CSV table of C-alpha atoms and ligand atoms in Angstrom, one decimal:
chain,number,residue,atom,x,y,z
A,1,UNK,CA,-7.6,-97.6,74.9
A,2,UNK,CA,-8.4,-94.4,77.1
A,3,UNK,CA,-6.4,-91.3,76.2
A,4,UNK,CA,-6.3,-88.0,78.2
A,5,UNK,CA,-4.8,-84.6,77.1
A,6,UNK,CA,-2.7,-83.8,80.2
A,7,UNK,CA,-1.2,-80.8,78.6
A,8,UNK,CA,-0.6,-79.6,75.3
A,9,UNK,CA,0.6,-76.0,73.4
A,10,UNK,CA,2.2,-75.3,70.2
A,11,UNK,CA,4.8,-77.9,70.3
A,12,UNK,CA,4.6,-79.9,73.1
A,13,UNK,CA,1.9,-82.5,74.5
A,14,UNK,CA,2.1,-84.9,77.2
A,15,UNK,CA,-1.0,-87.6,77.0
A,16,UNK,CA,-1.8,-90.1,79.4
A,17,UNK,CA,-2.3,-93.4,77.3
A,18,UNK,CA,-4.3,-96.5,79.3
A,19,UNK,CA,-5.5,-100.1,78.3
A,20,UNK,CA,-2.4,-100.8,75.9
A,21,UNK,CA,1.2,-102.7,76.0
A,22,UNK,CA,4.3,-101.5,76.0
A,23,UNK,CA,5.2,-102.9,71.9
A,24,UNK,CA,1.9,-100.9,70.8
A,25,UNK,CA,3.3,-97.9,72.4
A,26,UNK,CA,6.8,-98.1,71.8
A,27,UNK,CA,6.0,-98.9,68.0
A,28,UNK,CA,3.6,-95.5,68.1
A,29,UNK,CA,6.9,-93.5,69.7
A,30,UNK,CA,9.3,-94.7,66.8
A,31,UNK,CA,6.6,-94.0,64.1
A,32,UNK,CA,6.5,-90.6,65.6
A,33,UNK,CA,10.1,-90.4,65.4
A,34,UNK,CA,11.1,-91.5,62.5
A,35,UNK,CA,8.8,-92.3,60.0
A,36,UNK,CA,6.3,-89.3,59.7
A,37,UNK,CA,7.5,-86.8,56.5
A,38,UNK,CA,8.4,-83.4,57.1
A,39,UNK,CA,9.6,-80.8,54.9
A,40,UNK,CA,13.5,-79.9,55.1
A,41,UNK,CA,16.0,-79.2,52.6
A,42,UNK,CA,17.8,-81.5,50.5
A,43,UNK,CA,19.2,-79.7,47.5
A,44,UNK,CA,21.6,-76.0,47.5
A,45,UNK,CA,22.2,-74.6,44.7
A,46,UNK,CA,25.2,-72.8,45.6
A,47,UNK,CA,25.2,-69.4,42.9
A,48,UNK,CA,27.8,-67.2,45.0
A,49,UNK,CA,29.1,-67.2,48.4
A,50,UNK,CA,31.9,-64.7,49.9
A,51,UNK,CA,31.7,-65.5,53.3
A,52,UNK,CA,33.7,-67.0,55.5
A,53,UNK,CA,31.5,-70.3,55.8
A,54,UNK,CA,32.5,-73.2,53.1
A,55,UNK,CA,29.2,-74.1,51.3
A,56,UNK,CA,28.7,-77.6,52.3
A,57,UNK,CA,28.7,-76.5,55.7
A,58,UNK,CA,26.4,-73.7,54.8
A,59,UNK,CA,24.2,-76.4,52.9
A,60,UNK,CA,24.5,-78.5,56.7
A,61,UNK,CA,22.9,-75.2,58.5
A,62,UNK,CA,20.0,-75.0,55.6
A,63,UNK,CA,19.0,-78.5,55.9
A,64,UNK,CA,18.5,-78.6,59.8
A,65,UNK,CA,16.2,-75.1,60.0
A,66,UNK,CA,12.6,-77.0,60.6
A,67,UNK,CA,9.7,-76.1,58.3
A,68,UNK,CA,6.5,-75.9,58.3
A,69,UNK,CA,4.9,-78.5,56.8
A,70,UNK,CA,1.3,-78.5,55.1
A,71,UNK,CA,1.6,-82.7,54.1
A,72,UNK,CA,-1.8,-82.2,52.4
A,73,UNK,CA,0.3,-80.2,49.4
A,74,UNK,CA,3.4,-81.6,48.6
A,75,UNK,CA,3.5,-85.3,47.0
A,76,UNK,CA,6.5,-87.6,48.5
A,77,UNK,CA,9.6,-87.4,46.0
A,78,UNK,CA,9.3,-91.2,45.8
A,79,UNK,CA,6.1,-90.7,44.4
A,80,UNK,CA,6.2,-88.1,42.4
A,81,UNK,CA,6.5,-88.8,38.5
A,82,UNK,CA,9.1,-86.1,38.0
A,83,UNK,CA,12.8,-86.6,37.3
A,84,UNK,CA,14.1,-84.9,40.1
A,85,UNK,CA,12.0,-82.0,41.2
A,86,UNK,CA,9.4,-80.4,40.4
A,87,UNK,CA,6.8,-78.0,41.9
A,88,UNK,CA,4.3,-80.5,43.2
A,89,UNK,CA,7.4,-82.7,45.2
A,90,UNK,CA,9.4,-79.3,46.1
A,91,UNK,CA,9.7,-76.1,47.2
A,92,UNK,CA,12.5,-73.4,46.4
A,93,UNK,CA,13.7,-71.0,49.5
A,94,UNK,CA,15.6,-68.2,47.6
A,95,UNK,CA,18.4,-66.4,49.2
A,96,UNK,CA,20.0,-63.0,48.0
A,97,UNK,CA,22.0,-60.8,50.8
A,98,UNK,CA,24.8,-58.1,50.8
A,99,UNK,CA,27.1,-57.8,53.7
A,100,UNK,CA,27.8,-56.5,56.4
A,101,UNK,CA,25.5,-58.2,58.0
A,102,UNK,CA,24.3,-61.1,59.7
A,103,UNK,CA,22.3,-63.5,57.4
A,104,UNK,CA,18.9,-65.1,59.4
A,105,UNK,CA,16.4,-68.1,58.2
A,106,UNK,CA,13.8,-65.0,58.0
A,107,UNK,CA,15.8,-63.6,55.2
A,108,UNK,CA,14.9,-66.8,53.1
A,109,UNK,CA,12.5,-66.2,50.7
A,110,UNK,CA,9.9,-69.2,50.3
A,111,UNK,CA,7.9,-69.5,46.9
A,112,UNK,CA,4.8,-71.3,49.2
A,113,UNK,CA,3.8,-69.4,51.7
A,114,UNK,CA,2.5,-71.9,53.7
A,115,UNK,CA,5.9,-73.8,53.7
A,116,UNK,CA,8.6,-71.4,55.4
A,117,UNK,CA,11.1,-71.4,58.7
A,118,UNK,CA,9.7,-71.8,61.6
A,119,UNK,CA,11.7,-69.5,63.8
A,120,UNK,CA,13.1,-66.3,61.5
A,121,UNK,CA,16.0,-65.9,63.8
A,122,UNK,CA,18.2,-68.8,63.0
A,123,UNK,CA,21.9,-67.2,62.3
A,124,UNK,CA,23.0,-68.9,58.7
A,125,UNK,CA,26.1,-67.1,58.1
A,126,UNK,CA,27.7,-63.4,58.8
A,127,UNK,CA,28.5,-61.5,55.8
A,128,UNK,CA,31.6,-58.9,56.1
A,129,UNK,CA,31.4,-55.9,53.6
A,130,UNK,CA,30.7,-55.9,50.2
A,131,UNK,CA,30.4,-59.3,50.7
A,132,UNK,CA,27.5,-61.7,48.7
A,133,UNK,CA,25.6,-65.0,49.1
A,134,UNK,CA,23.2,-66.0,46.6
A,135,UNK,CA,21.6,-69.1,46.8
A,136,UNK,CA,18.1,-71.5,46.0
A,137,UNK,CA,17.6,-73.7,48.7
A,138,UNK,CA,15.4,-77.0,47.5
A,139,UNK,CA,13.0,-78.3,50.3
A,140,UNK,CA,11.4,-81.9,49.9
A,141,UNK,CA,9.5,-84.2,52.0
A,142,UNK,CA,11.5,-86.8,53.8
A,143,UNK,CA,11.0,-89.1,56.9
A,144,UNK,CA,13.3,-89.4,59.8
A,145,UNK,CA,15.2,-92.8,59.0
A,146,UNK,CA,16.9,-91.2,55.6
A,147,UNK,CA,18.1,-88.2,57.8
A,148,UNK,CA,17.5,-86.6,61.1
A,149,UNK,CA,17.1,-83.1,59.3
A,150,UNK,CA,13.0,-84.7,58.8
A,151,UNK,CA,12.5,-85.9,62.2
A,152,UNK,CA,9.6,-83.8,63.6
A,153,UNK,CA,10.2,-84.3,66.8
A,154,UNK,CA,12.7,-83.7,69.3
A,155,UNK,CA,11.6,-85.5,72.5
A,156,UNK,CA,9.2,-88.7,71.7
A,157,UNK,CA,9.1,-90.5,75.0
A,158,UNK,CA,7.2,-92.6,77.1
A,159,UNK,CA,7.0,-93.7,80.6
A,160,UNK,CA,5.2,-96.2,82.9
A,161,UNK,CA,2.4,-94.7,85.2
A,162,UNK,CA,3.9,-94.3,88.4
A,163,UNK,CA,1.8,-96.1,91.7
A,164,UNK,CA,3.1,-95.0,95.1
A,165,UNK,CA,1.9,-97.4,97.5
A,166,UNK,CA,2.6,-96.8,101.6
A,167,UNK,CA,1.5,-99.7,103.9
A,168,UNK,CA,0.3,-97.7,107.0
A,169,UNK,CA,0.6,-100.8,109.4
A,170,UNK,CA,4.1,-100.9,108.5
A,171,UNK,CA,4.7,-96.8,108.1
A,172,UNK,CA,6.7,-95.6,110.9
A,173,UNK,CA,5.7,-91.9,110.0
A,174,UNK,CA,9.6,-90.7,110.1
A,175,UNK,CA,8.5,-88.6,107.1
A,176,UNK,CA,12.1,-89.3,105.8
A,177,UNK,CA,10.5,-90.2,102.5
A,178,UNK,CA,9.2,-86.8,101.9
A,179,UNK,CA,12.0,-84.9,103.0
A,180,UNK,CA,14.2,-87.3,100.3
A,181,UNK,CA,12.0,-86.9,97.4
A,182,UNK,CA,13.8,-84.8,94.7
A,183,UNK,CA,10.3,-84.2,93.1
A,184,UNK,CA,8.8,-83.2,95.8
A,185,UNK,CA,6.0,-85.8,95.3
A,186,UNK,CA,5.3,-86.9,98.9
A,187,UNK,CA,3.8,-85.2,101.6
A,188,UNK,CA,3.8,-85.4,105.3
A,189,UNK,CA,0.6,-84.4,106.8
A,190,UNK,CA,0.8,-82.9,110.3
A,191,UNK,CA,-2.9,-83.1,111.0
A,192,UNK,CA,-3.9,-87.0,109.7
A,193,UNK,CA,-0.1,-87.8,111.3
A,194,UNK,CA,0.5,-90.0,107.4
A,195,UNK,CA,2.2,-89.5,104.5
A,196,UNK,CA,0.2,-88.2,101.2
A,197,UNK,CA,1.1,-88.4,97.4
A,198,UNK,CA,0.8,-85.5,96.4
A,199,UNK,CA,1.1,-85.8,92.6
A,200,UNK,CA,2.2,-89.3,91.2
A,201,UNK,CA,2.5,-87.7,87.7
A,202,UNK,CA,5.4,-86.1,88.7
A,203,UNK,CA,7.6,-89.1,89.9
A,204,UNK,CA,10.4,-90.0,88.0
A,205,UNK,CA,10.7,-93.9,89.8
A,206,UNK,CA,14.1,-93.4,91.2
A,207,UNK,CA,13.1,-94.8,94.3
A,208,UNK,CA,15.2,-92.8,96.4
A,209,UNK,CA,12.3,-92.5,98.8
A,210,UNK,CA,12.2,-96.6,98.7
A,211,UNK,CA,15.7,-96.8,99.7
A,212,UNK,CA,15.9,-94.8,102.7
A,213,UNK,CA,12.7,-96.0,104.0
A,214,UNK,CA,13.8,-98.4,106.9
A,215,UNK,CA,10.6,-100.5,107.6
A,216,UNK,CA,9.7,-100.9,103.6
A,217,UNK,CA,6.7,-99.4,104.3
A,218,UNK,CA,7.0,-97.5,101.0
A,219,UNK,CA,7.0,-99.2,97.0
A,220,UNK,CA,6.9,-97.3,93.6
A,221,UNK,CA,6.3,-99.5,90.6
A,222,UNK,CA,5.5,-98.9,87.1
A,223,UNK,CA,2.1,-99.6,85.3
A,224,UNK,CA,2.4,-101.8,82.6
A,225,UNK,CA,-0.8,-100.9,80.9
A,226,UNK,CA,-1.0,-97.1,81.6
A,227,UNK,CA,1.5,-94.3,80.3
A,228,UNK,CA,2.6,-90.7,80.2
A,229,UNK,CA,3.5,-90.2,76.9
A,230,UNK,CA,5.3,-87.0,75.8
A,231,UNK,CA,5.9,-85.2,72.2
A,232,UNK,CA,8.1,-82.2,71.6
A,233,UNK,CA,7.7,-81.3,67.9
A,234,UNK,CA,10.1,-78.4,66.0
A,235,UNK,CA,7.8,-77.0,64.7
A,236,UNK,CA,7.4,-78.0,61.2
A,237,UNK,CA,3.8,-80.5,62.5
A,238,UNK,CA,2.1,-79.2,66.0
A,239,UNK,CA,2.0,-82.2,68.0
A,240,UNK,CA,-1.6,-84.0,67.6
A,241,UNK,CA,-1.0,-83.8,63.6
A,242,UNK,CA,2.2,-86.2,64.4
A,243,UNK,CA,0.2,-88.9,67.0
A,244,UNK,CA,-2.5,-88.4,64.2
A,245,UNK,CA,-0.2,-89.3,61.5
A,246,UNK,CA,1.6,-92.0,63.3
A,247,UNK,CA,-1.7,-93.6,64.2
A,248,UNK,CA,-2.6,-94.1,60.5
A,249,UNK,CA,0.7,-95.0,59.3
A,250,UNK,CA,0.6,-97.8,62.0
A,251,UNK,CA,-2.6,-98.6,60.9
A,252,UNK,CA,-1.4,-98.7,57.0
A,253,UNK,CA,1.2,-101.0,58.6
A,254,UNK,CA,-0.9,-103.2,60.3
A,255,UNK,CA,-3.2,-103.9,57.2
A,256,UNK,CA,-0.3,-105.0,55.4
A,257,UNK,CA,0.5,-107.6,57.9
A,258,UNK,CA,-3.5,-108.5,57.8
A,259,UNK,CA,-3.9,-108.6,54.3
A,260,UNK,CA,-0.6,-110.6,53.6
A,261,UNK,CA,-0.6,-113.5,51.4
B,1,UNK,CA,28.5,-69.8,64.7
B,2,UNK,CA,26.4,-71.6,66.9
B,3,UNK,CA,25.0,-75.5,65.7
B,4,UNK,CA,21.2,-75.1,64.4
B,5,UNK,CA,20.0,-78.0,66.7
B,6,UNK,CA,20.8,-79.0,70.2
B,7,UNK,CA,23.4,-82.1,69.0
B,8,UNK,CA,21.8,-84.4,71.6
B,9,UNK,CA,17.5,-84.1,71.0
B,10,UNK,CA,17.5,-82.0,68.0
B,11,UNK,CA,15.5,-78.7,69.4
B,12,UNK,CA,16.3,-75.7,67.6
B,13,UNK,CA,18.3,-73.4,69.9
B,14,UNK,CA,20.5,-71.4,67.7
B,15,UNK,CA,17.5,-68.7,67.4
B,16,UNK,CA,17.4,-68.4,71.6
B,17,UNK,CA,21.4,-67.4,71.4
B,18,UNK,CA,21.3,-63.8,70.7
B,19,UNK,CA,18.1,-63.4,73.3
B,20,UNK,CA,20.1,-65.2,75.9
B,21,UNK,CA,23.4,-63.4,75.1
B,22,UNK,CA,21.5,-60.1,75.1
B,23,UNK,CA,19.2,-60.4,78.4
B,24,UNK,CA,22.5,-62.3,80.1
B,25,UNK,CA,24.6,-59.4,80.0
B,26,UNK,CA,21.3,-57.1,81.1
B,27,UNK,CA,21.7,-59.0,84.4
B,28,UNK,CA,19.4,-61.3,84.1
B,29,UNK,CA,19.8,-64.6,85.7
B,30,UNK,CA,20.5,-67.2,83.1
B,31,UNK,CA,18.7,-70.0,84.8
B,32,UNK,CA,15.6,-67.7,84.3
B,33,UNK,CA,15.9,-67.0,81.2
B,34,UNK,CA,16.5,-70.3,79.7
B,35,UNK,CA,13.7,-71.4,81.5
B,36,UNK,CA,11.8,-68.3,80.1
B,37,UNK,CA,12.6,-69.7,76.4
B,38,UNK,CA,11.3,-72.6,76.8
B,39,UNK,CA,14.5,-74.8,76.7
B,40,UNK,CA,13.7,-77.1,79.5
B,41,UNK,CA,15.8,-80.2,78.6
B,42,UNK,CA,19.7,-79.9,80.1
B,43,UNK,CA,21.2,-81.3,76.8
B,44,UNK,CA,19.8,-78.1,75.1
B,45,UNK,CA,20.2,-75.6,77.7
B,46,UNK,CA,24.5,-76.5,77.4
B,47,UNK,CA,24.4,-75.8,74.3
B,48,UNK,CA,23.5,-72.3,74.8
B,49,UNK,CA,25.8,-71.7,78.1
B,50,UNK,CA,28.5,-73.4,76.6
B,51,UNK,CA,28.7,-71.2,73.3
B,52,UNK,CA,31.3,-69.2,72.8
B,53,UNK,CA,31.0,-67.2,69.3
B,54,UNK,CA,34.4,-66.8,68.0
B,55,UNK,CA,33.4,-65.6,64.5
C,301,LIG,S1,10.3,-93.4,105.0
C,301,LIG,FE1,9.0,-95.2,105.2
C,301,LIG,S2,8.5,-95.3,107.4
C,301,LIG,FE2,9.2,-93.2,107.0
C,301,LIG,S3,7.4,-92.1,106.5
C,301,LIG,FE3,8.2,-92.8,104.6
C,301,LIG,S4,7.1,-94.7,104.2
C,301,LIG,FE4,6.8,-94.2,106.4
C,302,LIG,S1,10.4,-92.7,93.3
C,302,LIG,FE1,11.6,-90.8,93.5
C,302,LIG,S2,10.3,-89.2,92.6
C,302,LIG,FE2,9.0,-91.0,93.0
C,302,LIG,S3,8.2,-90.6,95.0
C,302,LIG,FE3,10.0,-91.8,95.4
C,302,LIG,S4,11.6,-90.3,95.7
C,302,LIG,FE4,9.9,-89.2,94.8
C,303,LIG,ZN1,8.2,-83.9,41.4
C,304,LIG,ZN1,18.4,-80.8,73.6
């Protein structure tokens, strides 16, 4: 297995993945979905709320702002020998605001400072005059197939390496292709009098430029064994901590297949 | 109020809405600036253009 970095920031990565099969890759994208743990919150203890917003809805909007997540610190509640929670399995987010005003996810007050919102300007509620919320919002670690409040990513997709091929003997050189091409992915070439690729990481495979082309000259297929692989987290894991964390949960998952009696 | 999440993939956009709203009715064009904020996907980007804040 060959992996290159294509590109990568904060929250996104797109790899190029080669020498494996579609299951392997497919079971690595719902792993990376669904079953990596993230913190969100699961528990509200509702103390006062005057606004206009009913409190389980208020409860909704606190359990979908993404966290960041240290998984090194907090132990999985299914794990942890507490009742219900404790400080090793959870993490209180306190709230205390007077209207008027408008109430953001910078305005909660973590008790871990490594475990807070990751963008402060998530509106929760607005608060008219006089008016008071008080709240302690309990964040735990949970994986995406409970709830999707704990998936860390939003886009976790792969695709088949594109291969444009152009038979020159049958290429008529209309340059129709190129000019069809939303992605702008084929060429024509004035000076060699052929069509180029320009960029095959940027095809989509819709084969529009197949379709109009009248002698065939022109085939897009996928790779079965090479793939662009893309990750958009939220924020609570950057990117390479969830392939990281998928690859040894697949590997935990493999050995219990291995070592099955 | 507008949803958290983008109800389709899940991307946090209700912390773009005030930029948006804000830079919008500056004169920007809206095409630039949701591409400016990083919401690339066109499940997320109408959920910002087709808020309307009503309380
Ligand atoms: S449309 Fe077909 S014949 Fe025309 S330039 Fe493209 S590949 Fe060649
Ligand atoms: S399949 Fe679509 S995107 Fe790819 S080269 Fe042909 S027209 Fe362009
Ligand atoms: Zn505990
Ligand atoms: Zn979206």
């Amino acid at each position: 297995m060959n992996i290159d970095i294509k590109t990568k920031d904060e929250q996104n990565i797109i790899l190029i993945i080669e020498g494996v099969d579609v299951p392997f890759i497919n079971a690595l994208r719902r792993i990376c979905m669904v079953e990596i743990p993230t913190m969100a919150v699961e528990n509200v203890e509702i103390y006062k709320n005057d606004s206009r917003i009913f409190d389980e809805v208020l409860s909704h909007r606190l359990g979908l702002i993404p966290l960041k997540t240290d998984l090194d610190s907090i132990t999985l509640r299914e794990e942890c020998d507490c009742e219900d929670h404790c400080t090793s399995c959870s993490v209180s987010l306190l709230l205390k605001e007077t209207g008027p005003k408008v109430v953001y996810s910078g305005d909660l007050t973590s008790q871990d400072s490594k475990i807070v919102p990751v963008h402060d300007r998530i509106p929760l509620l607005k608060l008219r005059d006089g008016e008071e919320v008080e709240l302690e919002a309990i964040a735990q670690l949970g994986i995406g197939l409970e709830h999707a409040k704990w998936q860390p990513t939003t886009t976790s997709a792969y695709m088949y390496y594109p291969v444009i091929t152009i038979d020159s003997e049958k290429c008529e050189v209309c340059a129709k292709c190129a000019d069809e091409c939303p992605r702008g992915v084929l060429q024509f070439d004035e000076k060699e009098n052929k069509i180029i690729v320009l960029d095959p990481e940027q095809c989509t495979m819709c084969k529009t430029c197949s379709k109009d082309c009248e002698p065939s000259a022109i085939t897009v297929e996928g790779r079965e064994d090479k793939f662009i692989f893309k990750i958009e987290t939220d924020g609570s894991l950057s990117p390479e901590e969830v392939i990281t964390t998928a690859c040894d949960i697949l590997a935990q998952k493999s050995d219990k297949i291995l070592t099955f009696k | 109020m507008i949803p958290i999440r983008c109800l389709s993939c899940g991307k946090v956009v209700s912390g773009y809405y005030e930029e948006y709203k804000k830079r919008t009715e500056d004169g920007e064009n809206p095409k630039d600036v949701l591409d400016d904020l990083g919401l690339n996907k066109y499940c997320c980007r109408r959920m910002i253009i087709a808020h309307v804040e009503v309380w």
